[in-house]
Short mmCIF file of C-alpha atoms in Angstrom, two decimals:
data_model
loop_
_atom_site.label_atom_id
_atom_site.label_comp_id
_atom_site.label_asym_id
_atom_site.label_seq_id
_atom_site.Cartn_x
_atom_site.Cartn_y
_atom_site.Cartn_z
CA MET A 138 -50.79 1.38 38.14
CA ASN A 139 -53.20 -0.42 40.32
CA ASP A 140 -56.85 -0.62 39.71
CA SER A 141 -57.72 1.54 42.90
CA SER A 142 -56.11 4.60 41.18
CA TRP A 143 -59.41 4.71 38.83
CA GLY A 144 -61.79 5.70 41.32
CA ALA A 145 -65.14 3.77 41.57
CA PRO A 146 -65.13 0.24 41.40
CA GLN A 147 -66.12 -1.24 38.00
CA GLY A 148 -68.42 -3.91 37.28
CA ALA A 149 -67.06 -7.57 37.72
CA GLY A 150 -65.34 -8.91 34.69
CA HIS A 151 -65.52 -5.13 33.13
CA TRP A 152 -62.16 -3.66 32.03
CA GLY A 153 -63.64 -0.35 30.18
CA ALA A 154 -63.02 3.13 31.09
CA PRO A 155 -64.54 3.75 34.51
CA GLU A 156 -68.21 4.06 34.86
CA MET A 157 -68.85 7.70 36.00
CA ARG A 158 -72.34 7.51 38.39
CA ALA A 159 -74.05 10.55 40.11
CA ALA A 160 -73.15 12.06 43.29
CA PRO A 161 -75.88 11.22 45.93
CA ALA A 162 -77.89 14.04 47.38
CA GLY A 163 -77.23 14.86 50.86
CA PRO A 164 -74.10 15.90 52.24
CA ALA A 165 -71.33 17.05 49.71
CA TYR A 166 -69.00 14.46 48.77
CA ASP A 167 -65.70 14.94 47.28
CA VAL A 168 -65.67 13.26 43.84
CA ARG A 169 -62.32 11.84 42.67
CA VAL A 170 -61.24 12.17 39.11
CA PRO A 171 -59.53 9.11 37.59
CA ASP A 172 -55.81 9.66 36.74
CA VAL A 173 -56.28 8.77 33.31
CA PRO A 174 -52.81 8.28 32.21
CA ASP A 175 -51.55 10.29 28.96
CA ALA A 176 -49.65 8.28 26.50
CA GLY A 177 -48.50 10.88 24.40
CA ARG A 178 -47.08 12.84 27.91
CA ASP A 179 -45.52 9.58 28.76
CA ALA A 180 -43.59 8.97 25.29
CA ASP A 181 -42.41 12.26 25.49
CA ASP A 182 -41.22 11.95 28.58
CA ARG A 183 -39.42 8.70 27.41
CA ASP A 184 -37.99 10.59 24.82
CA ASP A 185 -36.41 13.18 27.06
CA ARG A 186 -35.14 10.37 29.14
CA ASP A 187 -33.50 8.78 26.00
CA GLN A 188 -32.20 12.06 24.76
CA GLY A 189 -30.47 13.08 28.40
CA ALA A 190 -28.81 9.77 28.54
CA GLY A 191 -27.96 10.10 25.22
CA ARG A 192 -26.30 13.33 25.71
CA LEU A 193 -24.40 11.82 28.94
CA SER A 194 -23.10 8.47 26.97
CA GLY A 195 -22.44 10.20 23.68
CA GLY A 196 -24.82 8.54 21.71
CA PRO A 197 -27.47 9.64 19.35
CA LEU A 198 -30.01 12.15 20.47
CA PHE A 199 -32.71 10.71 18.40
CA ARG A 200 -33.95 7.02 17.72
CA ASP A 201 -33.50 7.42 14.09
CA GLU A 202 -30.14 9.28 14.25
CA ILE A 203 -27.05 7.04 12.75
CA PRO A 204 -24.44 6.99 15.46
CA GLN A 205 -21.13 8.80 14.24
CA GLU A 206 -17.48 7.49 14.65
CA PRO A 207 -15.61 9.79 16.70
CA MET A 208 -13.25 12.18 14.84
CA SER A 209 -9.78 11.24 15.22
CA THR A 210 -7.06 14.12 16.40
CA ALA A 211 -4.41 12.27 15.18
CA PRO A 212 -2.53 14.35 12.22
CA PRO A 213 -2.95 12.52 8.79
CA PRO A 214 0.21 10.57 7.71
CA PRO A 215 2.92 12.41 5.85
CA GLN A 216 2.63 12.07 2.03
CA LYS A 217 5.57 10.85 -0.09
CA LYS A 218 7.03 13.48 -2.04
CA ARG A 219 6.90 13.01 -5.54
CA ALA A 220 8.98 14.14 -8.53
CA GLY A 221 6.87 16.88 -10.78
CA ARG A 222 7.79 15.21 -14.08
CA ASP A 223 8.12 11.76 -15.56
CA LEU A 224 11.58 10.82 -14.18
CA ARG A 225 12.45 7.63 -16.87
CA ALA A 226 11.35 9.71 -19.74
CA ALA A 227 13.39 12.79 -18.54
CA ILE A 228 16.36 10.60 -17.88
CA GLY A 229 16.04 8.62 -21.14
CA VAL A 230 15.77 11.82 -23.08
CA GLY A 231 18.78 13.29 -21.11
CA VAL A 232 20.99 10.28 -21.82
CA GLY A 233 20.19 10.30 -25.43
CA LEU A 234 21.04 14.02 -25.56
CA GLY A 235 24.15 13.66 -23.86
CA ALA A 236 25.26 10.80 -26.07
CA VAL A 237 24.48 12.85 -29.16
CA ILE A 238 26.15 15.98 -27.98
CA VAL A 239 29.57 14.15 -26.61
CA ALA A 240 29.60 12.32 -29.82
CA SER A 241 29.48 15.68 -32.07
CA LEU A 242 32.23 17.23 -29.58
CA PHE A 243 34.90 14.80 -29.91
CA ILE A 244 34.37 13.76 -33.25
CA VAL A 245 34.08 16.80 -35.41
CA LYS A 246 34.10 20.26 -34.10
CA ALA A 247 31.98 21.58 -37.17
CA VAL A 248 29.15 19.02 -36.36
CA PHE A 249 28.97 20.29 -32.62
CA VAL A 250 28.69 23.76 -34.09
CA ALA A 251 25.95 22.42 -36.02
CA VAL A 252 23.91 21.13 -33.04
CA ILE A 253 24.57 24.54 -30.97
CA VAL A 254 22.70 26.31 -34.07
CA LEU A 255 19.75 23.72 -34.12
CA ALA A 256 19.12 24.24 -30.34
CA VAL A 257 19.07 28.01 -31.10
CA VAL A 258 16.90 27.86 -34.05
CA VAL A 259 14.53 25.79 -32.14
CA GLY A 260 14.81 27.87 -28.94
CA LEU A 261 13.83 31.08 -30.74
CA TRP A 262 10.91 29.17 -32.33
CA GLU A 263 9.46 28.12 -28.81
CA LEU A 264 10.22 31.53 -27.48
CA THR A 265 8.58 33.65 -30.40
CA SER A 266 5.48 31.03 -30.47
CA ARG A 267 4.94 31.30 -26.96
CA LEU A 268 5.16 35.27 -26.70
CA GLN A 269 2.67 35.36 -29.81
CA GLU A 270 0.30 32.78 -27.90
CA ARG A 271 0.03 34.23 -25.06
CA LYS A 272 0.88 38.14 -25.53
CA GLY A 273 0.07 38.91 -28.86
CA ILE A 274 3.52 39.83 -29.55
CA LYS A 275 5.13 39.29 -32.99
CA ALA A 276 8.37 38.99 -32.81
CA PRO A 277 9.96 38.10 -36.30
CA LEU A 278 11.31 34.60 -36.26
CA ILE A 279 12.80 34.64 -39.89
CA PRO A 280 15.44 37.43 -39.07
CA LEU A 281 16.02 35.86 -35.67
CA ALA A 282 16.41 32.41 -37.04
CA VAL A 283 18.93 33.30 -39.81
CA GLY A 284 20.79 36.13 -37.76
CA GLY A 285 21.22 33.59 -34.71
CA ALA A 286 22.79 30.87 -36.84
CA ALA A 287 25.29 33.65 -38.33
CA MET A 288 25.92 34.84 -34.82
CA VAL A 289 26.95 31.33 -33.59
CA VAL A 290 29.19 30.55 -36.56
CA ALA A 291 30.74 33.78 -36.74
CA GLY A 292 31.77 33.23 -32.76
CA TYR A 293 33.24 30.22 -33.78
CA ALA A 294 35.01 31.56 -36.84
CA TRP A 295 36.00 35.05 -35.51
CA GLY A 296 35.65 35.26 -31.77
CA ALA A 297 34.10 37.79 -29.72
CA GLU A 298 34.44 40.20 -32.77
CA GLY A 299 32.64 38.23 -35.03
CA ALA A 300 29.78 37.61 -32.48
CA TRP A 301 29.07 41.29 -31.64
CA ILE A 302 28.87 42.13 -35.44
CA ALA A 303 26.66 39.52 -36.26
CA THR A 304 24.48 40.34 -33.13
CA ALA A 305 24.12 44.31 -34.36
CA LEU A 306 23.42 42.85 -37.94
CA THR A 307 20.76 40.75 -36.42
CA ALA A 308 19.12 43.36 -34.45
CA LEU A 309 19.27 45.80 -37.46
CA ALA A 310 17.60 43.20 -39.55
CA VAL A 311 14.67 42.53 -36.97
CA LEU A 312 13.95 46.34 -37.09
CA VAL A 313 13.61 46.21 -40.64
CA TRP A 314 11.63 43.19 -41.18
CA ARG A 315 8.90 44.43 -38.80
CA MET A 316 8.61 47.63 -41.13
CA ALA A 317 6.75 45.47 -43.51
CA GLN A 318 3.63 45.37 -41.31
CA PRO A 319 1.38 48.02 -39.53
CA PRO A 320 2.90 50.41 -37.32
CA GLU A 321 0.98 49.17 -34.52
CA ASN A 322 2.70 47.67 -31.76
CA TYR A 323 5.74 48.30 -33.86
CA LEU A 324 7.87 49.11 -30.59
CA ARG A 325 6.92 46.07 -28.57
CA ASP A 326 7.34 43.51 -31.10
CA VAL A 327 10.78 44.42 -32.05
CA THR A 328 11.79 45.04 -28.34
CA ALA A 329 10.87 41.62 -28.04
CA GLY A 330 12.98 40.51 -31.28
CA VAL A 331 16.03 41.85 -30.06
CA PHE A 332 15.74 40.50 -26.35
CA ALA A 333 15.31 37.19 -28.06
CA ALA A 334 18.81 37.87 -30.12
CA PHE A 335 20.22 38.42 -26.97
CA TYR A 336 18.67 35.85 -24.56
CA VAL A 337 19.24 32.57 -27.05
CA PRO A 338 21.69 33.21 -29.94
CA PHE A 339 24.10 35.54 -28.19
CA LEU A 340 24.47 33.98 -25.06
CA ALA A 341 24.94 30.33 -27.11
CA THR A 342 27.60 31.97 -29.05
CA PHE A 343 29.80 31.68 -25.79
CA VAL A 344 29.37 28.06 -26.32
CA ALA A 345 30.91 28.23 -30.00
CA MET A 346 33.54 30.16 -28.48
CA LEU A 347 34.75 27.69 -25.77
CA LEU A 348 35.30 25.23 -28.83
CA THR A 349 37.62 27.35 -30.55
CA ALA A 350 40.56 26.43 -27.77
CA ASP A 351 43.28 23.90 -28.04
CA ASP A 352 41.35 21.99 -25.42
CA GLY A 353 38.06 23.29 -26.78
CA PRO A 354 36.15 19.68 -26.28
CA GLN A 355 37.51 19.27 -22.81
CA ARG A 356 36.21 23.24 -22.12
CA VAL A 357 32.85 22.34 -23.37
CA LEU A 358 32.41 19.19 -21.36
CA THR A 359 33.53 21.01 -18.25
CA PHE A 360 30.96 23.62 -19.09
CA LEU A 361 28.08 20.78 -19.67
CA LEU A 362 29.03 18.87 -16.70
CA LEU A 363 29.03 21.45 -14.03
CA THR A 364 25.65 23.00 -15.31
CA VAL A 365 23.92 19.34 -15.30
CA VAL A 366 25.79 18.43 -12.14
CA SER A 367 24.47 21.87 -10.34
CA ASP A 368 20.92 21.26 -11.45
CA THR A 369 21.35 17.94 -10.22
CA GLY A 370 22.58 18.80 -6.70
CA ALA A 371 19.94 20.96 -6.43
CA TYR A 372 17.14 18.82 -7.42
CA ALA A 373 18.47 15.86 -5.15
CA VAL A 374 19.00 17.72 -2.11
CA GLY A 375 16.00 20.04 -2.40
CA TRP A 376 13.80 17.05 -2.74
CA ARG A 377 14.76 15.46 0.19
CA PHE A 378 15.54 18.08 2.37
CA GLY A 379 14.29 21.35 1.07
CA LYS A 380 11.75 23.07 3.47
CA ASN A 381 12.74 26.83 2.97
CA LYS A 382 11.55 28.50 0.06
CA LEU A 383 14.43 30.22 -2.04
CA ALA A 384 12.04 32.54 -4.46
CA PRO A 385 8.35 31.40 -3.79
CA ARG A 386 6.95 34.02 -6.10
CA ILE A 387 9.03 32.85 -8.77
CA SER A 388 9.47 29.40 -8.78
CA PRO A 389 7.62 27.56 -5.29
CA GLY A 390 9.48 24.16 -5.72
CA LYS A 391 13.06 25.86 -5.53
CA THR A 392 14.41 25.72 -1.89
CA ARG A 393 17.48 27.13 -0.07
CA GLU A 394 18.74 23.79 0.74
CA GLY A 395 18.33 22.83 -2.95
CA LEU A 396 20.74 25.99 -3.76
CA PHE A 397 23.36 24.73 -1.15
CA GLY A 398 23.18 20.92 -2.67
CA ALA A 399 23.56 22.86 -6.27
CA VAL A 400 26.90 24.91 -4.86
CA ALA A 401 28.25 21.77 -3.23
CA PHE A 402 28.13 19.60 -6.20
CA ALA A 403 29.17 22.15 -8.66
CA MET A 404 32.13 22.94 -6.56
CA VAL A 405 33.46 19.56 -6.07
CA ALA A 406 32.71 18.81 -9.83
CA GLY A 407 34.70 21.87 -10.81
CA ALA A 408 37.61 21.12 -8.89
CA LEU A 409 37.76 17.50 -10.64
CA CYS A 410 37.45 19.22 -14.06
CA MET A 411 39.95 21.64 -13.51
CA GLN A 412 42.20 19.48 -12.19
CA PHE A 413 41.87 16.53 -14.66
CA LEU A 414 40.47 17.77 -17.89
CA ILE A 415 41.54 21.47 -18.26
CA ASP A 416 45.21 21.99 -19.39
CA GLY A 417 47.02 24.30 -16.92
CA GLY A 418 43.93 24.09 -14.64
CA SER A 419 44.26 23.50 -10.68
CA TRP A 420 41.41 22.25 -8.03
CA TRP A 421 41.00 25.65 -6.51
CA GLN A 422 40.14 27.32 -9.52
CA GLY A 423 37.66 24.82 -10.06
CA LEU A 424 35.98 25.31 -6.87
CA LEU A 425 35.63 29.04 -7.69
CA LEU A 426 34.32 27.77 -11.10
CA GLY A 427 31.97 25.54 -9.45
CA LEU A 428 30.58 28.25 -7.28
CA ALA A 429 30.12 30.69 -10.41
CA VAL A 430 28.39 28.20 -12.21
CA ALA A 431 25.92 27.33 -9.35
CA ALA A 432 25.08 30.86 -8.89
CA SER A 433 24.55 31.72 -12.64
CA ALA A 434 22.65 28.52 -13.50
CA THR A 435 19.99 28.97 -10.34
CA LEU A 436 20.00 32.44 -11.71
CA GLY A 437 19.10 31.62 -15.35
CA ASP A 438 16.72 29.17 -14.11
CA LEU A 439 14.92 31.66 -11.98
CA GLY A 440 14.91 33.95 -15.30
CA GLU A 441 12.99 31.52 -17.37
CA SER A 442 10.49 30.85 -14.52
CA MET A 443 9.89 34.68 -14.53
CA ILE A 444 9.31 34.65 -18.21
CA LYS A 445 6.92 31.50 -18.05
CA ARG A 446 5.13 32.90 -15.09
CA ASP A 447 4.58 36.31 -16.93
CA LEU A 448 3.37 33.85 -19.91
CA GLY A 449 0.85 31.65 -17.62
CA ILE A 450 2.84 28.52 -19.13
CA LYS A 451 4.45 25.62 -17.41
CA ASP A 452 6.87 24.89 -19.97
CA MET A 453 8.10 26.28 -23.45
CA GLY A 454 7.38 23.13 -25.62
CA THR A 455 6.43 19.65 -25.57
CA LEU A 456 9.37 18.35 -27.94
CA LEU A 457 11.43 16.83 -24.88
CA PRO A 458 9.45 14.13 -22.94
CA GLY A 459 10.21 14.82 -19.50
CA HIS A 460 11.62 18.00 -19.91
CA GLY A 461 9.41 20.28 -21.83
CA GLY A 462 11.02 22.49 -24.79
CA ILE A 463 14.28 23.05 -25.82
CA MET A 464 14.49 26.46 -23.87
CA ASP A 465 13.54 24.59 -20.99
CA ARG A 466 16.79 22.41 -21.05
CA LEU A 467 18.66 25.89 -22.08
CA ASP A 468 17.62 28.35 -19.21
CA SER A 469 20.26 27.46 -17.06
CA LEU A 470 22.99 26.95 -19.96
CA LEU A 471 22.79 30.12 -21.49
CA PRO A 472 23.43 32.52 -18.64
CA THR A 473 26.19 30.06 -17.47
CA ALA A 474 28.26 29.76 -20.85
CA PRO A 475 29.58 33.48 -20.82
CA VAL A 476 30.65 32.71 -17.09
CA VAL A 477 32.52 29.66 -17.73
CA TRP A 478 34.40 31.30 -21.00
CA LEU A 479 35.41 34.37 -19.31
CA LEU A 480 36.73 31.96 -15.83
CA LEU A 481 38.45 30.10 -18.04
CA VAL A 482 40.00 32.74 -20.18
CA LEU A 483 41.16 34.50 -16.77
CA PHE A 484 42.54 31.13 -15.40
CA VAL A 485 44.11 29.18 -17.90
CA GLY A 486 43.98 31.93 -21.27
CA SER A 487 42.21 31.76 -24.50
CA GLY A 488 43.95 28.47 -25.54
#
């Protein structure tokens, strides 16, 4: 702005506010009001211009606003899949258990029967403990443990008939034992006890009956190998290629691709075992055996997953690092034992 915009001339050397003088008498004069700049309005105008420029350029709207980095629209990098358990510990424990089982299986049959009994008793302890902790169900452990051991020994010594008789006596012992306590929840507790007797020791008895044949150790080894190979195939294929859930409400980690892997691995292993381990066996029988093992092992795994979801737990125990408890390893073995026993009897006889 130049000086003429301030109206009447100022005194020489004076740079203050313009001097206001009275209008002379006579004809009316137009008094020109000086245009005084409004510092606040100019600042606001500059702010408005800055904000407009900020909107156009993508910069900050206010001077004290920190510029934000533009958000990236690129998808996040895919995360690498990881196993859900301690794989090293699981492999170490698995190898150790396998060595004990194979050594007892081929040295003295009675030692392997003792291994079955030990696994049954520990499994019953884990199951009854979780039932009581999570649901308040008091399934009597003592008659179950004693009866379960008797069922396994009877199945090895007298076959299926001895196993059935021992099972019936164990169920009766559960009913009688529970009578020593108040009648509240009697039906609930004895029902759980009878279920535990059938679920753990009765199914394990078929492993002992596999051992009674002349090639008993080879039959038990075939049963163990096929179950382990089925689980391994399901894990490996499902971990690498699994996309479609098999039973998301029961076990979200299992996939249809994993099931196909279990079937393929078990069928190949079954053909090899029947051809080279079982007396009188044929490779095509092994294909059918492997298919049946993959189905029963998967159903057994899902069945125990259902039990654990109902109880609100992840594992039945912590006895085996990387695996959980004994029952977490028996879940696929128990329902597979009667399937293998029956098919081997049909294919090659009882031995």
